[in-house]
Amino acid sequence: MTRRRSLVSLRLRLSALFGLLFVLTASALLLALAQRQGAQDEARMLHQAGEIAAHIATLTRREVAANDRIAIAARLESFNEFEDIALIVITDRQGQPLAAVRRNAAGNLSATSRREIPLDRPADTSPMRIGAPADGRATIRAAIGQIAPIGWVQMEIDTRRIDAQRKALLTRFALLAFASAALATLVFAFFIGRFNDPVLHPPREDRDAPA
């Protein structure tokens, strides 16, 4: 009987161990899923930003060709509704700024001085370049005129909103994973403790002893 009891106890412990490993594995998968979702959201945001930059390049082509800086600035201010846009700069083919708007303290895109414009002059001249986010910003560069560019659109996107969403998602999943693992550990420990409780499961010699 003692040997059988030990075998059952061993099986219960192994079941508890495998159950706990299963919960931990599921928790790790949840965290990986949250990380993947955050990366997909960031990639979607950058893709949309690239489409907006290309659209700006199409809309401002005539103004750039005519060197109409006032019309360019007015055109750029019309993109105020896209809240993640922090800066838009239109330059000529040599990279000299023609017009620029920046998100001000009131949260609106407004014309800014060319001296305050942080220009990005990469060596490559590809029609579209989307930089990796860094320090809460991502830079998108699009050509105005695909075959022979007459200018460039440089746009900065504020990625702090999407970064905060990803961190919040990871935090929620981490708390869920921790709570699940803790609950599973307590449940397994409870059942193992009840099985080994000498009051609930006395040795056979104690049960056979006369009262």
mmCIF file of N, CA and C in Angstrom, residues 36-113:
data_model
loop_
_atom_site.group_PDB
_atom_site.id
_atom_site.type_symbol
_atom_site.label_atom_id
_atom_site.label_comp_id
_atom_site.label_asym_id
_atom_site.label_seq_id
_atom_site.Cartn_x
_atom_site.Cartn_y
_atom_site.Cartn_z
ATOM 1 N N ARG A 36 4.513 40.473 -31.135
ATOM 2 C CA ARG A 36 4.268 40.421 -32.579
ATOM 3 C C ARG A 36 3.185 41.407 -32.983
ATOM 4 N N GLN A 37 2.139 41.494 -32.154
ATOM 5 C CA GLN A 37 1.060 42.434 -32.448
ATOM 6 C C GLN A 37 1.577 43.867 -32.433
ATOM 7 N N GLY A 38 2.436 44.183 -31.461
ATOM 8 C CA GLY A 38 3.010 45.525 -31.405
ATOM 9 C C GLY A 38 3.862 45.833 -32.629
ATOM 10 N N ALA A 39 4.645 44.842 -33.072
ATOM 11 C CA ALA A 39 5.472 45.049 -34.268
ATOM 12 C C ALA A 39 4.601 45.239 -35.509
ATOM 13 N N GLN A 40 3.503 44.504 -35.594
ATOM 14 C CA GLN A 40 2.601 44.654 -36.737
ATOM 15 C C GLN A 40 1.934 46.025 -36.740
ATOM 16 N N ASP A 41 1.555 46.501 -35.565
ATOM 17 C CA ASP A 41 0.944 47.830 -35.476
ATOM 18 C C ASP A 41 1.935 48.907 -35.904
ATOM 19 N N GLU A 42 3.188 48.758 -35.494
ATOM 20 C CA GLU A 42 4.212 49.729 -35.879
ATOM 21 C C GLU A 42 4.460 49.692 -37.384
ATOM 22 N N ALA A 43 4.531 48.483 -37.949
ATOM 23 C CA ALA A 43 4.747 48.361 -39.394
ATOM 24 C C ALA A 43 3.573 48.953 -40.175
ATOM 25 N N ARG A 44 2.359 48.747 -39.669
ATOM 26 C CA ARG A 44 1.176 49.311 -40.336
ATOM 27 C C ARG A 44 1.208 50.843 -40.294
ATOM 28 N N MET A 45 1.624 51.381 -39.157
ATOM 29 C CA MET A 45 1.702 52.834 -39.017
ATOM 30 C C MET A 45 2.730 53.421 -39.989
ATOM 31 N N LEU A 46 3.888 52.786 -40.097
ATOM 32 C CA LEU A 46 4.928 53.282 -41.003
ATOM 33 C C LEU A 46 4.490 53.154 -42.463
ATOM 34 N N HIS A 47 3.785 52.075 -42.772
ATOM 35 C CA HIS A 47 3.292 51.908 -44.144
ATOM 36 C C HIS A 47 2.303 53.009 -44.499
ATOM 37 N N GLN A 48 1.402 53.313 -43.573
ATOM 38 C CA GLN A 48 0.443 54.398 -43.811
ATOM 39 C C GLN A 48 1.158 55.745 -43.941
ATOM 40 N N ALA A 49 2.198 55.941 -43.139
ATOM 41 C CA ALA A 49 2.973 57.184 -43.230
ATOM 42 C C ALA A 49 3.643 57.304 -44.593
ATOM 43 N N GLY A 50 4.145 56.185 -45.107
ATOM 44 C CA GLY A 50 4.735 56.193 -46.434
ATOM 45 C C GLY A 50 3.726 56.556 -47.507
ATOM 46 N N GLU A 51 2.503 56.059 -47.359
ATOM 47 C CA GLU A 51 1.448 56.394 -48.327
ATOM 48 C C GLU A 51 1.095 57.882 -48.253
ATOM 49 N N ILE A 52 1.066 58.431 -47.045
ATOM 50 C CA ILE A 52 0.775 59.866 -46.890
ATOM 51 C C ILE A 52 1.889 60.696 -47.535
ATOM 52 N N ALA A 53 3.150 60.310 -47.305
ATOM 53 C CA ALA A 53 4.273 61.043 -47.900
ATOM 54 C C ALA A 53 4.199 61.004 -49.424
ATOM 55 N N ALA A 54 3.861 59.848 -49.975
ATOM 56 C CA ALA A 54 3.728 59.738 -51.428
ATOM 57 C C ALA A 54 2.579 60.601 -51.938
ATOM 58 N N HIS A 55 1.504 60.667 -51.159
ATOM 59 C CA HIS A 55 0.359 61.497 -51.542
ATOM 60 C C HIS A 55 0.731 62.983 -51.516
ATOM 61 N N ILE A 56 1.486 63.384 -50.497
ATOM 62 C CA ILE A 56 1.952 64.776 -50.420
ATOM 63 C C ILE A 56 2.836 65.100 -51.622
ATOM 64 N N ALA A 57 3.694 64.156 -51.984
ATOM 65 C CA ALA A 57 4.569 64.374 -53.135
ATOM 66 C C ALA A 57 3.768 64.603 -54.408
ATOM 67 N N THR A 58 2.679 63.859 -54.563
ATOM 68 C CA THR A 58 1.832 64.023 -55.754
ATOM 69 C C THR A 58 1.107 65.370 -55.737
ATOM 70 N N LEU A 59 0.576 65.738 -54.572
ATOM 71 C CA LEU A 59 -0.218 66.971 -54.470
ATOM 72 C C LEU A 59 0.635 68.228 -54.628
ATOM 73 N N THR A 60 1.878 68.181 -54.194
ATOM 74 C CA THR A 60 2.713 69.392 -54.208
ATOM 75 C C THR A 60 3.592 69.498 -55.457
ATOM 76 N N ARG A 61 3.435 68.600 -56.379
ATOM 77 C CA ARG A 61 4.332 68.602 -57.544
ATOM 78 C C ARG A 61 4.247 69.913 -58.322
ATOM 79 N N ARG A 62 3.062 70.409 -58.581
ATOM 80 C CA ARG A 62 2.922 71.659 -59.346
ATOM 81 C C ARG A 62 3.506 72.839 -58.583
ATOM 82 N N GLU A 63 3.217 72.917 -57.284
ATOM 83 C CA GLU A 63 3.726 74.027 -56.486
ATOM 84 C C GLU A 63 5.253 74.022 -56.416
ATOM 85 N N VAL A 64 5.828 72.812 -56.313
ATOM 86 C CA VAL A 64 7.291 72.719 -56.270
ATOM 87 C C VAL A 64 7.879 73.148 -57.616
ATOM 88 N N ALA A 65 7.262 72.704 -58.692
ATOM 89 C CA ALA A 65 7.752 73.089 -60.024
ATOM 90 C C ALA A 65 7.683 74.599 -60.218
ATOM 91 N N ALA A 66 6.653 75.233 -59.619
ATOM 92 C CA ALA A 66 6.497 76.685 -59.750
ATOM 93 C C ALA A 66 7.219 77.443 -58.641
ATOM 94 N N ASN A 67 7.833 76.704 -57.702
ATOM 95 C CA ASN A 67 8.529 77.310 -56.569
ATOM 96 C C ASN A 67 7.601 78.225 -55.759
ATOM 97 N N ASP A 68 6.336 77.784 -55.632
ATOM 98 C CA ASP A 68 5.321 78.561 -54.909
ATOM 99 C C ASP A 68 5.331 78.124 -53.440
ATOM 100 N N ARG A 69 6.135 78.780 -52.647
ATOM 101 C CA ARG A 69 6.338 78.368 -51.257
ATOM 102 C C ARG A 69 5.093 78.581 -50.404
ATOM 103 N N ILE A 70 4.360 79.633 -50.635
ATOM 104 C CA ILE A 70 3.149 79.902 -49.860
ATOM 105 C C ILE A 70 2.107 78.822 -50.107
ATOM 106 N N ALA A 71 1.934 78.453 -51.369
ATOM 107 C CA ALA A 71 0.962 77.403 -51.702
ATOM 108 C C ALA A 71 1.396 76.061 -51.121
ATOM 109 N N ILE A 72 2.705 75.800 -51.121
ATOM 110 C CA ILE A 72 3.196 74.541 -50.553
ATOM 111 C C ILE A 72 2.889 74.486 -49.062
ATOM 112 N N ALA A 73 3.176 75.584 -48.337
ATOM 113 C CA ALA A 73 2.919 75.618 -46.892
ATOM 114 C C ALA A 73 1.439 75.423 -46.593
ATOM 115 N N ALA A 74 0.578 76.053 -47.379
ATOM 116 C CA ALA A 74 -0.869 75.900 -47.183
ATOM 117 C C ALA A 74 -1.301 74.458 -47.423
ATOM 118 N N ARG A 75 -0.689 73.842 -48.438
ATOM 119 C CA ARG A 75 -1.004 72.439 -48.728
ATOM 120 C C ARG A 75 -0.596 71.535 -47.566
ATOM 121 N N LEU A 76 0.560 71.799 -47.006
ATOM 122 C CA LEU A 76 1.050 70.960 -45.910
ATOM 123 C C LEU A 76 0.193 71.102 -44.662
ATOM 124 N N GLU A 77 -0.285 72.304 -44.393
ATOM 125 C CA GLU A 77 -1.115 72.526 -43.214
ATOM 126 C C GLU A 77 -2.438 71.770 -43.296
ATOM 127 N N SER A 78 -2.844 71.390 -44.499
ATOM 128 C CA SER A 78 -4.104 70.664 -44.653
ATOM 129 C C SER A 78 -4.011 69.227 -44.128
ATOM 130 N N PHE A 79 -2.800 68.783 -43.797
ATOM 131 C CA PHE A 79 -2.624 67.435 -43.253
ATOM 132 C C PHE A 79 -2.623 67.442 -41.725
ATOM 133 N N ASN A 80 -3.170 68.476 -41.148
ATOM 134 C CA ASN A 80 -3.185 68.636 -39.701
ATOM 135 C C ASN A 80 -3.935 67.513 -38.988
ATOM 136 N N GLU A 81 -4.932 66.916 -39.645
ATOM 137 C CA GLU A 81 -5.761 65.893 -39.005
ATOM 138 C C GLU A 81 -4.986 64.609 -38.710
ATOM 139 N N PHE A 82 -3.862 64.404 -39.370
ATOM 140 C CA PHE A 82 -3.058 63.214 -39.105
ATOM 141 C C PHE A 82 -2.167 63.507 -37.897
ATOM 142 N N GLU A 83 -2.641 63.116 -36.725
ATOM 143 C CA GLU A 83 -2.046 63.559 -35.458
ATOM 144 C C GLU A 83 -0.633 63.044 -35.227
ATOM 145 N N ASP A 84 -0.254 61.967 -35.888
ATOM 146 C CA ASP A 84 1.086 61.413 -35.662
ATOM 147 C C ASP A 84 2.159 62.135 -36.471
ATOM 148 N N ILE A 85 1.756 63.008 -37.395
ATOM 149 C CA ILE A 85 2.749 63.766 -38.164
ATOM 150 C C ILE A 85 3.324 64.869 -37.282
ATOM 151 N N ALA A 86 4.649 64.854 -37.108
ATOM 152 C CA ALA A 86 5.311 65.875 -36.290
ATOM 153 C C ALA A 86 5.938 66.968 -37.148
ATOM 154 N N LEU A 87 6.356 66.628 -38.357
ATOM 155 C CA LEU A 87 7.065 67.581 -39.206
ATOM 156 C C LEU A 87 6.942 67.152 -40.665
ATOM 157 N N ILE A 88 6.725 68.125 -41.542
ATOM 158 C CA ILE A 88 6.763 67.882 -42.985
ATOM 159 C C ILE A 88 7.628 68.970 -43.611
ATOM 160 N N VAL A 89 8.575 68.556 -44.429
ATOM 161 C CA VAL A 89 9.464 69.488 -45.123
ATOM 162 C C VAL A 89 9.434 69.170 -46.611
ATOM 163 N N ILE A 90 9.304 70.207 -47.414
ATOM 164 C CA ILE A 90 9.415 70.068 -48.863
ATOM 165 C C ILE A 90 10.706 70.750 -49.298
ATOM 166 N N THR A 91 11.541 70.027 -50.032
ATOM 167 C CA THR A 91 12.798 70.594 -50.509
ATOM 168 C C THR A 91 12.854 70.527 -52.040
ATOM 169 N N ASP A 92 13.791 71.278 -52.596
ATOM 170 C CA ASP A 92 14.018 71.160 -54.032
ATOM 171 C C ASP A 92 14.922 69.954 -54.286
ATOM 172 N N ARG A 93 15.331 69.772 -55.535
ATOM 173 C CA ARG A 93 16.114 68.581 -55.868
ATOM 174 C C ARG A 93 17.489 68.576 -55.206
ATOM 175 N N GLN A 94 17.999 69.756 -54.857
ATOM 176 C CA GLN A 94 19.285 69.827 -54.165
ATOM 177 C C GLN A 94 19.161 69.659 -52.652
ATOM 178 N N GLY A 95 17.923 69.552 -52.157
ATOM 179 C CA GLY A 95 17.716 69.384 -50.727
ATOM 180 C C GLY A 95 17.557 70.672 -49.965
ATOM 181 N N GLN A 96 17.415 71.798 -50.672
ATOM 182 C CA GLN A 96 17.188 73.077 -49.999
ATOM 183 C C GLN A 96 15.698 73.221 -49.680
ATOM 184 N N PRO A 97 15.360 73.569 -48.427
ATOM 185 C CA PRO A 97 13.951 73.630 -48.035
ATOM 186 C C PRO A 97 13.179 74.733 -48.757
ATOM 187 N N LEU A 98 11.974 74.362 -49.207
ATOM 188 C CA LEU A 98 11.056 75.319 -49.815
ATOM 189 C C LEU A 98 9.975 75.741 -48.828
ATOM 190 N N ALA A 99 9.490 74.805 -48.052
ATOM 191 C CA ALA A 99 8.459 75.087 -47.051
ATOM 192 C C ALA A 99 8.447 73.959 -46.040
ATOM 193 N N ALA A 100 7.972 74.270 -44.840
ATOM 194 C CA ALA A 100 7.917 73.254 -43.789
ATOM 195 C C ALA A 100 6.837 73.618 -42.780
ATOM 196 N N VAL A 101 6.237 72.585 -42.199
ATOM 197 C CA VAL A 101 5.286 72.769 -41.105
ATOM 198 C C VAL A 101 5.679 71.827 -39.981
ATOM 199 N N ARG A 102 5.443 72.263 -38.757
ATOM 200 C CA ARG A 102 5.777 71.480 -37.579
ATOM 201 C C ARG A 102 4.595 71.501 -36.609
ATOM 202 N N ARG A 103 4.447 70.429 -35.853
ATOM 203 C CA ARG A 103 3.392 70.369 -34.844
ATOM 204 C C ARG A 103 3.762 71.305 -33.701
ATOM 205 N N ASN A 104 2.902 72.292 -33.432
ATOM 206 C CA ASN A 104 3.210 73.273 -32.389
ATOM 207 C C ASN A 104 2.644 72.853 -31.041
ATOM 208 N N ALA A 105 2.791 73.725 -30.056
ATOM 209 C CA ALA A 105 2.336 73.403 -28.700
ATOM 210 C C ALA A 105 0.835 73.199 -28.618
ATOM 211 N N ALA A 106 0.092 73.843 -29.530
ATOM 212 C CA ALA A 106 -1.364 73.686 -29.547
ATOM 213 C C ALA A 106 -1.799 72.406 -30.252
ATOM 214 N N GLY A 107 -0.834 71.678 -30.817
ATOM 215 C CA GLY A 107 -1.163 70.426 -31.489
ATOM 216 C C GLY A 107 -1.516 70.576 -32.948
ATOM 217 N N ASN A 108 -1.197 71.725 -33.546
ATOM 218 C CA ASN A 108 -1.521 71.970 -34.953
ATOM 219 C C ASN A 108 -0.257 72.074 -35.788
ATOM 220 N N LEU A 109 -0.377 71.718 -37.068
ATOM 221 C CA LEU A 109 0.733 71.906 -37.990
ATOM 222 C C LEU A 109 0.751 73.359 -38.443
ATOM 223 N N SER A 110 1.866 74.015 -38.246
ATOM 224 C CA SER A 110 1.989 75.412 -38.655
ATOM 225 C C SER A 110 3.357 75.636 -39.293
ATOM 226 N N ALA A 111 3.445 76.671 -40.135
ATOM 227 C CA ALA A 111 4.697 76.965 -40.831
ATOM 228 C C ALA A 111 5.818 77.230 -39.828
ATOM 229 N N THR A 112 7.006 76.762 -40.163
ATOM 230 C CA THR A 112 8.147 76.938 -39.281
ATOM 231 C C THR A 112 9.325 77.491 -40.073
ATOM 232 N N SER A 113 10.245 78.109 -39.373
ATOM 233 C CA SER A 113 11.425 78.696 -40.005
ATOM 234 C C SER A 113 12.321 77.601 -40.570
#
